[in-house]
Amino acid sequence: MAIRSFTRPILYFLLIALSCFYLMPVYVMIITSLKPLEEVTLSQMWQLPTSFDFSSYSEAFTKLAPNLLNSFYLVIPATLLSALLGSLNGYVLSKWKFKGANTLFTVILFGMFIPYQSILIPLIQFLREIGLYNSIAGLVFVHVVYGIPITTLMFRNFYASIPDSMIESAKIDGAGFLGVYRFIMIPLSITGFVVVAIWQFTNIWNEFLFAVTITTSDQQPVMVALQNLSGSQIVQWNVQMAGALLAALPTLLVYIFLGKFFVKGLLAGSVKG
Amino acid sequence: MKTETEMRSVTVSTRKKRSLTKDHMLAIGFLIPSILLVGVFVYGFIGWTGYVSLSNWNSLVPDFSFVGLKNYLYLFSDFRFQADLRNTFFFTIIFILAVIVVGQFLAVLLDQKIQQESLFRNIFFFPMALSFVVTGVVWQWLLNPSTGVNLFLAKLGLDSKWYTDTTIFPAIGWGKIEFGIPIAMIAVVIAAVWQMTGFSVAMYLAGLRGVPEEVREAARMDGANEFQVYWKIIMPILRPITVSVIIIMAHISLKIFDLIYAMTGPGANFVTDVPGVYMYETTFRGNYYANGAAIAVVMLLAVAIFIVPYLWSSRKGEA
């Protein structure tokens, strides 16, 4: 299994060196965010702060708090709705296949690869038309619609692993389309829901293009507000780094506690089963 | 296919033939909203964007008079768009190569039955949970020419201007621009690779774990050394994974927007500009809707070249 010519110390040296590279941005982010502004100078960039100063956090939090809330108002309903929709679609496309179902699935799947710039102009016209432009509800709608391909893909692959025989026997017992879904699929798809929910939560939280084009000022999610922080006057790097950390915290926490499911989603979304 | 035949046989054999067909109708009924949404919001809107790209709508007021390929002709003779095409081309190639090489290297390291494997794995994976905007903000500072990594490099006698460097290498005159690798793009590639290698590590690690030990053992029995085992046995097995990684990374890099917007913006002489940034600025800042739509169509076509054959071939594999 192991490369024998690799001696262990070299192996660990490489791993640790590369880990340092991957952690370097986090180190700089944390130490910078804890410094008072006068210590945030170019020459002291890599040095630890002389004393901990949390004022950049309170400043970043005051500026970003409304947008953090917006992000939660956006992400929670969007995640739940798109998971539900994806689960129904995945159920139909894996267990109630009809002629052309695979082709239809491919046609739906294409939607997850398109550059969203190619639908953005009509989308904004449409949202203005129905009065959802510049609203969190509008963004929820957008993320549910453009989340259909990926959530359908994930659930379809997930349901493919549930044996057809289980469904057949439930049908013989008299369960119909909804009965099978309610009593067989849902109880068996808790993991599937967790994986899809984490995936959608992370993606929608981090999304920028829709957020910056569909909402303005007080309706904006946190990523847009974070980007705007650097656009204003002189960049206060300590506040900027504290803001970046705050904005990244929810998805980072999800990763730390539920990383296993995140990676599952990652693989499920790319390798077609 | 298997499920389809099974389904059919059940339909014929069970006593509840009528209710099953009713269930089938119900199943399709539940699918219809999604089909309509995708139909309108993906395909319909792409069509509408295509139409806008052929129109005269280059101001705040919509003007749908047909102008043919005028917007496209303008773009392809435009200095900024030519620069964008060059930048995207080199960004995509360097980015994908780096993600594959670094990802495979890290996966092989992690696959050596090491201690604390999950700790190391998490260190390489966590950037993927971050947003491109956060990555952009942090790396903007790390690779700032007067700070960051340069403080170390300067001590070594190296000095790089990173993303403020306007050098194009080797700078061959081509259209209105100089063709070559924009050096400033390297900084963006480093940030993007930092964020995205976790994906290829995860893919390759899953692939490596799927190679049965007997296969390696057999090769060793035949006298292959470890290097040969990797090169001749493992690498070919990992090839389908490499294809997937290329496709996924290509579609990400061809439509990249937020990382560059947050980290560098278009840059002097548009050395770090990409179509995604140009489209956003010209459409929503400049109100050149038809030009923006034309950029979007070019982006879509570039992505489709990679994605459509990939999707189509995997569809055949399933049927």
Coordinates of C-alpha atoms in Angstrom, one line a residue:
Chain A
M1 CA 0.0 0.0 0.0
A2 CA 2.5 2.6 1.1
I3 CA 5.1 3.9 -1.2
R4 CA 8.1 2.2 0.3
S5 CA 10.7 4.4 -1.3
F6 CA 9.0 7.3 0.5
T7 CA 10.5 7.4 3.9
R8 CA 8.0 8.3 6.6
P9 CA 9.7 11.5 7.8
I10 CA 9.7 12.9 4.3
L11 CA 6.0 12.0 3.9
Y12 CA 5.1 13.7 7.1
F13 CA 7.3 16.7 6.3
L14 CA 5.5 17.2 3.0
L15 CA 2.1 16.8 4.6
I16 CA 2.9 19.3 7.3
A17 CA 4.4 21.8 4.9
L18 CA 1.4 21.6 2.7
S19 CA -0.9 21.9 5.7
C20 CA 0.9 25.1 6.6
F21 CA 0.2 26.5 3.2
Y22 CA -3.5 25.6 3.4
L23 CA -3.8 27.1 6.9
M24 CA -1.7 30.2 6.2
P25 CA -4.7 32.3 5.1
V26 CA -6.6 31.3 8.2
Y27 CA -3.7 32.3 10.4
V28 CA -3.4 35.7 8.8
M29 CA -7.1 36.2 9.0
I30 CA -7.3 35.4 12.7
I31 CA -4.2 37.4 13.8
T32 CA -5.2 40.4 11.7
S33 CA -8.7 40.5 13.0
L34 CA -7.5 40.5 16.6
K35 CA -5.2 43.5 16.1
P36 CA -5.9 47.1 16.8
L37 CA -5.7 49.2 13.6
E38 CA -2.3 50.7 14.3
E39 CA -0.8 47.3 14.4
V40 CA -2.2 46.3 11.1
T41 CA 0.8 47.4 9.1
L42 CA 2.6 45.9 6.3
S43 CA 5.8 45.1 8.2
Q44 CA 3.9 43.5 11.1
M45 CA 1.6 41.4 9.0
W46 CA 2.9 38.0 10.1
Q47 CA 3.4 38.9 13.8
L48 CA 1.0 38.0 16.5
P49 CA -0.9 40.8 18.0
T50 CA 0.7 42.3 21.1
S51 CA -2.7 42.2 22.9
F52 CA -6.0 40.9 21.8
D53 CA -8.4 43.5 20.6
F54 CA -11.9 42.4 19.7
S55 CA -13.0 45.8 18.5
S56 CA -12.8 44.9 14.8
Y57 CA -15.2 42.1 15.5
S58 CA -17.8 44.4 17.1
E59 CA -17.3 46.8 14.3
A60 CA -17.6 44.2 11.6
F61 CA -20.6 42.7 13.4
T62 CA -22.4 46.0 13.6
K63 CA -21.9 46.5 9.9
L64 CA -22.8 42.9 8.8
A65 CA -25.5 41.9 11.3
P66 CA -28.5 42.9 9.2
N67 CA -27.0 41.1 6.2
L68 CA -26.2 38.0 8.2
L69 CA -29.8 37.9 9.2
N70 CA -30.8 38.4 5.5
S71 CA -28.6 35.4 4.6
F72 CA -30.4 33.2 7.2
Y73 CA -33.8 34.4 6.0
L74 CA -32.6 33.4 2.5
V75 CA -30.8 30.2 3.2
I76 CA -33.2 28.4 5.5
P77 CA -36.4 28.4 3.3
A78 CA -34.4 28.0 0.1
T79 CA -32.6 25.0 1.4
L80 CA -35.8 23.3 2.7
L81 CA -37.8 24.0 -0.4
S82 CA -35.2 22.9 -2.8
A83 CA -34.5 19.7 -0.8
L84 CA -38.1 18.8 -0.8
L85 CA -38.5 19.5 -4.5
G86 CA -35.3 17.6 -5.3
S87 CA -36.5 14.6 -3.3
L88 CA -39.8 14.4 -5.2
N89 CA -38.1 14.7 -8.5
G90 CA -35.4 12.2 -7.6
Y91 CA -38.1 9.8 -6.4
V92 CA -40.0 10.0 -9.7
L93 CA -36.9 9.8 -11.9
S94 CA -35.5 6.8 -10.1
K95 CA -38.5 4.7 -9.1
W96 CA -41.2 5.7 -11.6
K97 CA -39.2 5.8 -14.7
F98 CA -41.2 6.4 -17.9
K99 CA -40.1 6.4 -21.5
G100 CA -37.6 9.2 -22.0
A101 CA -37.0 9.7 -18.3
N102 CA -33.3 9.5 -18.6
T103 CA -33.2 12.0 -21.4
L104 CA -35.5 14.3 -19.5
F105 CA -33.1 14.0 -16.5
T106 CA -30.1 14.9 -18.6
V107 CA -32.0 17.9 -20.0
I108 CA -32.8 19.1 -16.4
L109 CA -29.2 18.4 -15.3
F110 CA -27.8 20.8 -17.9
G111 CA -29.3 23.6 -15.9
M112 CA -26.7 23.2 -13.1
F113 CA -23.8 23.8 -15.4
I114 CA -24.9 26.9 -17.2
P115 CA -23.3 30.2 -16.4
Y116 CA -26.0 32.1 -14.7
Q117 CA -25.1 35.2 -16.6
S118 CA -26.9 33.6 -19.5
I119 CA -30.3 33.8 -17.8
L120 CA -29.7 36.8 -15.6
I121 CA -31.2 39.6 -17.9
P122 CA -34.6 37.9 -18.4
L123 CA -34.6 36.7 -14.8
I124 CA -34.3 40.3 -13.5
Q125 CA -37.0 41.5 -15.9
F126 CA -39.2 38.7 -14.7
L127 CA -38.6 39.4 -11.0
R128 CA -39.4 43.1 -11.6
E129 CA -42.5 42.1 -13.4
I130 CA -43.9 40.0 -10.5
G131 CA -42.6 42.4 -7.9
L132 CA -40.0 40.1 -6.3
Y133 CA -37.0 42.1 -7.5
N134 CA -34.8 43.3 -4.6
S135 CA -36.4 41.0 -2.1
I136 CA -35.2 38.0 -0.1
A137 CA -38.3 36.2 -1.3
G138 CA -37.1 36.7 -4.9
L139 CA -33.7 35.3 -4.0
V140 CA -35.3 32.3 -2.3
F141 CA -37.4 31.6 -5.5
V142 CA -34.3 31.9 -7.7
H143 CA -32.3 29.5 -5.6
V144 CA -35.1 27.0 -5.4
V145 CA -35.5 27.1 -9.2
Y146 CA -31.8 26.9 -10.1
G147 CA -31.3 24.3 -7.3
I148 CA -33.6 21.8 -9.0
P149 CA -31.0 20.1 -11.2
I150 CA -28.4 19.5 -8.4
T151 CA -30.9 18.4 -5.8
T152 CA -32.7 16.2 -8.3
L153 CA -29.4 14.6 -9.2
M154 CA -28.4 14.0 -5.6
F155 CA -31.7 12.4 -4.6
R156 CA -32.0 10.4 -7.8
N157 CA -28.5 8.8 -7.2
F158 CA -29.4 8.4 -3.5
Y159 CA -32.7 6.6 -4.2
A160 CA -31.1 4.4 -6.8
S161 CA -29.5 2.6 -3.9
I162 CA -32.9 1.7 -2.4
P163 CA -33.8 -1.7 -3.7
D164 CA -36.8 -1.8 -6.1
S165 CA -38.0 -5.0 -4.4
M166 CA -38.9 -2.9 -1.3
I167 CA -41.1 -0.7 -3.4
E168 CA -42.7 -3.6 -5.3
S169 CA -43.7 -5.2 -2.0
A170 CA -45.1 -2.0 -0.7
K171 CA -47.1 -1.6 -3.9
I172 CA -48.5 -5.1 -3.5
D173 CA -49.5 -4.2 0.0
G174 CA -51.6 -1.5 -1.6
A175 CA -49.4 1.6 -1.2
G176 CA -49.6 4.1 -4.1
F177 CA -47.2 6.7 -5.4
L178 CA -47.5 8.9 -2.3
G179 CA -47.7 6.0 0.1
V180 CA -44.4 4.6 -1.0
Y181 CA -42.9 8.0 -0.8
R182 CA -44.2 8.7 2.7
F183 CA -43.6 5.3 4.2
I184 CA -40.6 3.9 2.4
M185 CA -38.6 6.7 0.7
I186 CA -38.7 9.4 3.4
P187 CA -37.8 7.3 6.3
L188 CA -34.9 5.9 4.3
S189 CA -33.7 9.2 3.0
I190 CA -32.7 11.0 6.2
T191 CA -29.0 10.9 5.2
G192 CA -30.0 12.1 1.7
F193 CA -31.8 15.1 3.1
V194 CA -28.8 15.9 5.4
V195 CA -26.4 15.7 2.5
V196 CA -28.5 17.8 0.2
A197 CA -29.4 20.3 2.9
I198 CA -25.8 20.9 3.8
W199 CA -24.8 21.2 0.2
Q200 CA -27.6 23.7 -0.6
F201 CA -27.0 25.6 2.6
T202 CA -23.3 26.1 1.8
N203 CA -23.8 27.0 -1.8
I204 CA -26.6 29.4 -1.2
W205 CA -24.8 31.1 1.7
N206 CA -21.7 31.5 -0.4
E207 CA -23.5 32.5 -3.7
F208 CA -22.6 36.0 -5.0
L209 CA -23.8 36.7 -8.6
F210 CA -27.6 36.4 -7.9
A211 CA -27.2 38.2 -4.6
V212 CA -25.4 41.2 -6.1
T213 CA -27.6 41.6 -9.1
I214 CA -31.0 40.9 -7.6
T215 CA -30.8 42.8 -4.3
T216 CA -29.6 46.2 -3.2
S217 CA -28.5 47.7 0.1
D218 CA -30.7 46.5 3.0
Q219 CA -31.9 43.4 1.3
Q220 CA -28.4 42.1 0.5
P221 CA -27.0 38.8 1.9
V222 CA -23.8 38.8 3.8
M223 CA -21.4 38.0 1.0
V224 CA -22.4 41.2 -0.9
A225 CA -22.0 43.2 2.2
L226 CA -18.6 41.8 2.9
Q227 CA -17.5 42.6 -0.6
N228 CA -18.8 46.2 -0.1
L229 CA -16.8 46.6 3.1
S230 CA -13.6 46.6 1.0
G231 CA -15.1 49.0 -1.5
S232 CA -15.6 51.7 1.1
Q233 CA -13.0 54.5 1.7
I234 CA -9.8 53.2 3.2
V235 CA -9.7 49.5 3.8
Q236 CA -9.5 48.6 7.4
W237 CA -7.9 45.3 7.1
N238 CA -8.6 44.1 10.6
V239 CA -12.3 44.8 10.2
Q240 CA -12.3 43.3 6.8
M241 CA -10.7 40.1 8.1
A242 CA -13.1 39.9 11.1
G243 CA -16.0 40.4 8.6
A244 CA -14.7 37.6 6.4
L245 CA -14.4 35.3 9.4
L246 CA -17.9 36.2 10.5
A247 CA -19.4 35.7 7.1
A248 CA -17.6 32.4 6.7
L249 CA -18.4 31.1 10.2
P250 CA -21.8 29.4 9.5
T251 CA -20.5 27.3 6.6
L252 CA -17.3 26.7 8.4
L253 CA -19.2 25.4 11.5
V254 CA -21.3 23.2 9.3
Y255 CA -18.2 21.8 7.7
I256 CA -16.5 21.2 11.1
F257 CA -19.4 19.4 12.6
L258 CA -20.9 17.7 9.5
G259 CA -17.9 17.6 7.1
K260 CA -18.5 14.0 6.3
F261 CA -21.8 14.8 4.7
F262 CA -20.4 17.8 2.9
V263 CA -17.8 15.6 1.2
K264 CA -20.5 13.0 0.4
G265 CA -22.5 15.8 -1.3
L266 CA -19.5 16.9 -3.2
L267 CA -18.9 13.4 -4.6
A268 CA -22.6 12.8 -5.2
G269 CA -22.8 16.0 -7.2
S270 CA -20.0 15.2 -9.5
V271 CA -19.9 11.4 -10.1
K272 CA -23.1 10.2 -11.7
G273 CA -24.1 6.9 -10.1
Chain B
M1 CA -33.4 -0.1 -18.2
K2 CA -33.6 -2.9 -15.7
T3 CA -36.0 -1.0 -13.5
E4 CA -38.1 -0.1 -16.5
T5 CA -38.6 -3.7 -17.6
E6 CA -39.3 -4.7 -14.0
M7 CA -41.8 -2.0 -13.7
R8 CA -43.5 -3.1 -16.8
S9 CA -43.8 -6.7 -15.8
V10 CA -45.2 -5.6 -12.4
T11 CA -47.7 -3.5 -14.2
V12 CA -48.9 -6.4 -16.3
S13 CA -48.9 -9.0 -13.6
T14 CA -50.5 -7.3 -10.6
R15 CA -54.2 -7.1 -10.1
K16 CA -54.2 -3.3 -9.6
K17 CA -53.3 -2.4 -13.2
R18 CA -55.5 0.6 -13.3
S19 CA -54.4 2.2 -10.0
L20 CA -50.7 1.7 -11.0
T21 CA -51.2 3.7 -14.2
K22 CA -53.0 6.3 -12.1
D23 CA -49.9 6.3 -9.9
H24 CA -47.7 6.8 -12.9
M25 CA -49.8 9.8 -13.9
L26 CA -49.5 11.1 -10.4
A27 CA -45.7 10.6 -10.5
I28 CA -45.4 12.6 -13.7
G29 CA -47.8 15.2 -12.3
F30 CA -45.4 15.8 -9.4
L31 CA -42.6 16.2 -11.9
I32 CA -44.4 18.7 -14.1
P33 CA -43.8 21.8 -12.0
S34 CA -40.0 21.2 -12.1
I35 CA -40.1 20.5 -15.8
L36 CA -41.9 23.7 -16.4
L37 CA -39.6 25.7 -14.1
V38 CA -36.5 24.4 -15.8
G39 CA -38.1 24.7 -19.2
V40 CA -38.9 28.4 -18.7
F41 CA -36.1 29.6 -16.4
V42 CA -33.2 27.7 -18.0
Y43 CA -34.1 27.1 -21.6
G44 CA -36.7 29.8 -22.2
F45 CA -34.4 32.4 -20.6
I46 CA -31.4 31.3 -22.5
G47 CA -33.4 31.7 -25.6
W48 CA -34.5 35.2 -24.5
T49 CA -30.9 36.1 -23.7
G50 CA -29.9 34.9 -27.1
Y51 CA -32.6 37.2 -28.6
V52 CA -31.4 40.2 -26.5
S53 CA -27.9 39.6 -27.8
L54 CA -29.1 40.1 -31.3
S55 CA -31.0 43.3 -30.4
N56 CA -30.2 46.9 -30.1
W57 CA -30.8 47.2 -26.3
N58 CA -27.7 49.1 -25.2
S59 CA -29.3 51.6 -22.9
L60 CA -31.6 51.8 -20.0
V61 CA -34.7 51.6 -22.2
P62 CA -35.3 48.2 -23.8
D63 CA -35.0 48.3 -27.5
F64 CA -35.6 45.0 -29.2
S65 CA -35.0 46.0 -32.8
F66 CA -33.0 43.3 -34.5
V67 CA -29.4 44.1 -35.3
G68 CA -28.1 40.7 -36.3
L69 CA -24.6 39.9 -35.1
K70 CA -23.6 43.5 -34.5
N71 CA -23.0 43.0 -30.7
Y72 CA -20.9 40.0 -31.3
L73 CA -18.8 41.7 -34.0
Y74 CA -18.3 44.6 -31.6
L75 CA -17.2 42.2 -28.8
F76 CA -14.7 40.3 -30.8
S77 CA -13.0 43.5 -32.0
D78 CA -13.1 44.9 -28.5
F79 CA -9.8 45.1 -26.6
R80 CA -11.3 44.2 -23.3
F81 CA -13.2 41.2 -24.6
Q82 CA -10.1 39.9 -26.5
A83 CA -8.2 40.2 -23.2
D84 CA -10.9 38.3 -21.4
L85 CA -10.8 35.4 -23.8
R86 CA -7.0 35.3 -23.4
N87 CA -7.2 35.5 -19.6
T88 CA -9.9 32.8 -19.4
F89 CA -8.0 30.5 -21.7
F90 CA -4.8 30.6 -19.7
F91 CA -6.6 30.7 -16.3
T92 CA -8.6 27.6 -17.2
I93 CA -5.5 25.6 -18.4
I94 CA -3.2 26.5 -15.5
F95 CA -6.0 26.2 -13.0
I96 CA -7.1 22.7 -14.2
L97 CA -3.5 21.4 -14.5
A98 CA -2.7 22.6 -11.0
V99 CA -5.9 21.2 -9.5
I100 CA -5.2 17.8 -11.1
V101 CA -1.5 17.6 -10.2
V102 CA -1.7 19.0 -6.7
G103 CA -4.9 17.1 -6.0
Q104 CA -3.5 13.8 -7.1
F105 CA -0.3 14.4 -5.2
L106 CA -2.1 15.2 -2.0
A107 CA -4.4 12.2 -2.5
V108 CA -1.5 9.9 -2.9
L109 CA 0.2 11.3 0.3
L110 CA -3.0 10.8 2.2
D111 CA -3.4 7.3 1.0
Q112 CA -0.2 6.1 2.7
K113 CA -1.9 4.8 5.9
I114 CA -0.7 7.9 7.7
Q115 CA -1.6 8.9 11.3
Q116 CA -4.1 11.7 11.7
E117 CA -5.4 11.2 8.2
S118 CA -8.7 12.8 8.9
L119 CA -7.0 15.9 10.3
F120 CA -4.9 16.4 7.2
R121 CA -7.8 15.6 5.0
N122 CA -9.9 18.3 6.7
I123 CA -7.1 20.8 6.4
F124 CA -7.1 20.3 2.6
F125 CA -10.9 20.2 2.3
F126 CA -12.1 23.1 4.4
P127 CA -11.5 25.9 1.9
M128 CA -14.2 24.4 -0.2
A129 CA -16.8 25.3 2.4
L130 CA -15.8 29.0 2.1
S131 CA -17.2 31.4 -0.4
F132 CA -15.1 32.7 -3.3
V133 CA -15.7 36.2 -1.9
V134 CA -14.0 35.3 1.4
T135 CA -11.2 33.6 -0.5
G136 CA -10.8 36.7 -2.7
V137 CA -10.7 39.1 0.3
V138 CA -8.1 37.1 2.2
W139 CA -5.8 36.4 -0.8
Q140 CA -6.1 40.0 -1.9
W141 CA -4.2 40.8 1.2
L142 CA -1.9 37.8 1.3
L143 CA -0.7 38.4 -2.3
N144 CA -0.6 42.2 -2.0
P145 CA 2.6 43.3 -3.6
S146 CA 3.7 45.4 -0.7
T147 CA 2.7 43.0 2.1
G148 CA 2.0 39.4 2.6
V149 CA 4.0 36.7 1.0
N150 CA 6.2 39.3 -0.6
L151 CA 7.7 40.1 2.8
F152 CA 9.3 36.6 2.7
L153 CA 10.1 36.6 -1.0
A154 CA 11.8 40.0 -0.7
K155 CA 14.2 38.5 1.8
L156 CA 15.0 35.8 -0.7
G157 CA 15.7 38.5 -3.2
L158 CA 12.6 37.7 -5.2
D159 CA 10.1 40.4 -5.9
S160 CA 6.7 39.9 -7.5
K161 CA 4.0 42.4 -8.3
W162 CA 1.5 39.6 -8.2
Y163 CA -1.9 40.7 -9.4
T164 CA -0.8 44.2 -10.2
D165 CA 1.8 42.9 -12.7
T166 CA 0.8 43.9 -16.2
T167 CA 3.3 41.8 -17.9
I168 CA 2.0 39.4 -20.6
F169 CA 4.3 36.5 -21.4
P170 CA 5.4 36.0 -24.1
A171 CA 3.3 38.9 -25.5
I172 CA 2.7 37.9 -29.1
G173 CA 0.7 40.6 -31.0
W174 CA -2.7 39.2 -31.7
G175 CA -5.7 41.3 -32.7
K176 CA -5.7 44.3 -30.4
I177 CA -4.0 42.5 -27.5
E178 CA -0.8 40.8 -26.7
F179 CA -1.3 37.1 -26.5
G180 CA 0.5 35.2 -23.7
I181 CA 0.1 34.3 -20.1
P182 CA -0.9 37.3 -18.0
I183 CA 1.4 37.1 -15.0
A184 CA -1.2 38.8 -12.7
M185 CA -3.5 35.8 -13.3
I186 CA -1.0 33.5 -11.5
A187 CA -2.1 35.2 -8.2
V188 CA -5.7 34.4 -8.9
V189 CA -4.9 30.9 -9.9
I190 CA -3.1 30.4 -6.6
A191 CA -6.2 31.5 -4.7
A192 CA -8.5 29.4 -6.8
V193 CA -6.3 26.3 -6.4
W194 CA -6.2 26.8 -2.7
Q195 CA -9.9 26.8 -2.6
M196 CA -10.7 24.0 -5.1
T197 CA -8.0 21.3 -4.8
G198 CA -10.0 19.8 -1.9
F199 CA -12.5 18.7 -4.6
S200 CA -9.9 16.8 -6.6
V201 CA -8.3 15.4 -3.5
A202 CA -11.7 13.9 -2.4
M203 CA -12.3 12.5 -5.9
Y204 CA -8.9 10.9 -6.2
L205 CA -8.8 9.6 -2.7
A206 CA -12.2 7.9 -3.3
G207 CA -10.7 6.5 -6.5
L208 CA -7.5 5.3 -4.9
R209 CA -9.5 3.6 -2.1
G210 CA -11.4 1.8 -4.8
V211 CA -8.3 0.1 -6.3
P212 CA -8.1 -3.4 -4.9
E213 CA -4.9 -4.2 -3.1
E214 CA -4.6 -7.4 -5.2
V215 CA -4.1 -5.3 -8.3
R216 CA -1.1 -3.5 -6.8
E217 CA 0.2 -6.7 -5.3
A218 CA 0.0 -8.5 -8.7
A219 CA 2.0 -5.7 -10.3
R220 CA 4.6 -5.9 -7.6
M221 CA 4.9 -9.6 -8.0
D222 CA 5.7 -9.0 -11.7
G223 CA 8.6 -6.8 -10.6
A224 CA 7.1 -3.3 -10.9
N225 CA 8.5 -0.8 -8.5
E226 CA 6.2 1.6 -6.6
F227 CA 6.6 4.3 -9.1
Q228 CA 5.7 2.0 -11.9
V229 CA 2.7 0.7 -10.0
Y230 CA 1.4 4.3 -9.7
W231 CA 2.3 5.3 -13.2
K232 CA 1.2 2.1 -15.1
I233 CA -1.6 0.7 -12.9
I234 CA -3.1 3.3 -10.7
M235 CA -3.1 6.3 -13.1
P236 CA -5.0 4.6 -15.8
I237 CA -7.6 3.4 -13.3
L238 CA -8.0 7.0 -12.2
R239 CA -8.4 8.3 -15.7
P240 CA -12.3 8.6 -15.6
I241 CA -11.9 10.6 -12.4
T242 CA -9.5 12.9 -14.1
V243 CA -12.1 13.4 -16.9
S244 CA -14.7 14.3 -14.3
V245 CA -12.4 16.7 -12.5
I246 CA -11.5 18.4 -15.8
I247 CA -15.1 18.9 -16.7
I248 CA -16.2 20.2 -13.3
M249 CA -13.2 22.5 -13.0
A250 CA -13.5 23.7 -16.6
H251 CA -17.1 24.8 -16.1
I252 CA -16.2 26.6 -12.8
S253 CA -13.3 28.4 -14.3
L254 CA -15.0 29.4 -17.6
K255 CA -17.8 31.2 -15.6
I256 CA -15.7 32.4 -12.7
F257 CA -16.8 35.8 -11.4
D258 CA -16.9 36.3 -7.7
L259 CA -13.3 35.3 -6.9
I260 CA -11.9 37.8 -9.4
Y261 CA -14.5 40.5 -8.6
A262 CA -13.6 40.3 -4.9
M263 CA -9.9 39.8 -5.3
T264 CA -8.6 42.0 -8.1
G265 CA -11.3 43.3 -10.3
P266 CA -10.6 43.8 -14.0
G267 CA -7.0 45.0 -13.3
A268 CA -4.9 47.5 -15.2
N269 CA -5.1 46.8 -18.9
F270 CA -7.7 44.2 -18.0
V271 CA -4.9 41.7 -17.1
T272 CA -7.2 39.9 -14.6
D273 CA -10.5 40.6 -16.3
V274 CA -12.8 37.7 -17.3
P275 CA -16.1 37.5 -19.3
G276 CA -18.1 37.1 -16.1
V277 CA -16.8 40.4 -14.7
Y278 CA -17.2 42.2 -18.0
M279 CA -20.7 40.9 -18.4
Y280 CA -21.7 42.1 -14.9
E281 CA -20.1 45.5 -15.3
T282 CA -21.3 46.3 -18.9
T283 CA -24.8 45.1 -18.2
F284 CA -25.6 46.3 -14.7
R285 CA -23.2 49.3 -14.5
G286 CA -23.2 50.4 -18.0
N287 CA -26.7 49.3 -19.2
Y288 CA -25.3 47.7 -22.3
Y289 CA -27.8 44.9 -22.1
A290 CA -27.3 43.5 -25.6
N291 CA -23.5 43.5 -25.2
G292 CA -23.9 41.8 -21.9
A293 CA -26.2 39.2 -23.3
A294 CA -23.8 38.5 -26.1
I295 CA -21.0 37.9 -23.6
A296 CA -23.3 35.6 -21.7
V297 CA -24.0 33.6 -24.8
V298 CA -20.3 33.2 -25.6
M299 CA -19.8 32.0 -22.0
L300 CA -22.6 29.5 -22.3
L301 CA -21.2 28.1 -25.6
A302 CA -17.8 27.7 -24.0
V303 CA -19.3 25.8 -21.1
A304 CA -21.5 23.7 -23.4
I305 CA -18.5 22.5 -25.4
F306 CA -17.3 20.7 -22.3
I307 CA -20.6 19.8 -20.6
V308 CA -22.9 18.6 -23.4
P309 CA -20.7 15.7 -24.6
Y310 CA -20.1 14.7 -21.0
L311 CA -23.8 14.7 -20.1
W312 CA -24.8 13.0 -23.3
S313 CA -22.2 10.2 -22.9
S314 CA -23.2 9.5 -19.3
R315 CA -26.9 9.5 -20.3
K316 CA -26.1 6.7 -22.8
G317 CA -24.3 4.8 -20.1
E318 CA -27.4 4.8 -18.0
A319 CA -30.0 3.9 -20.5

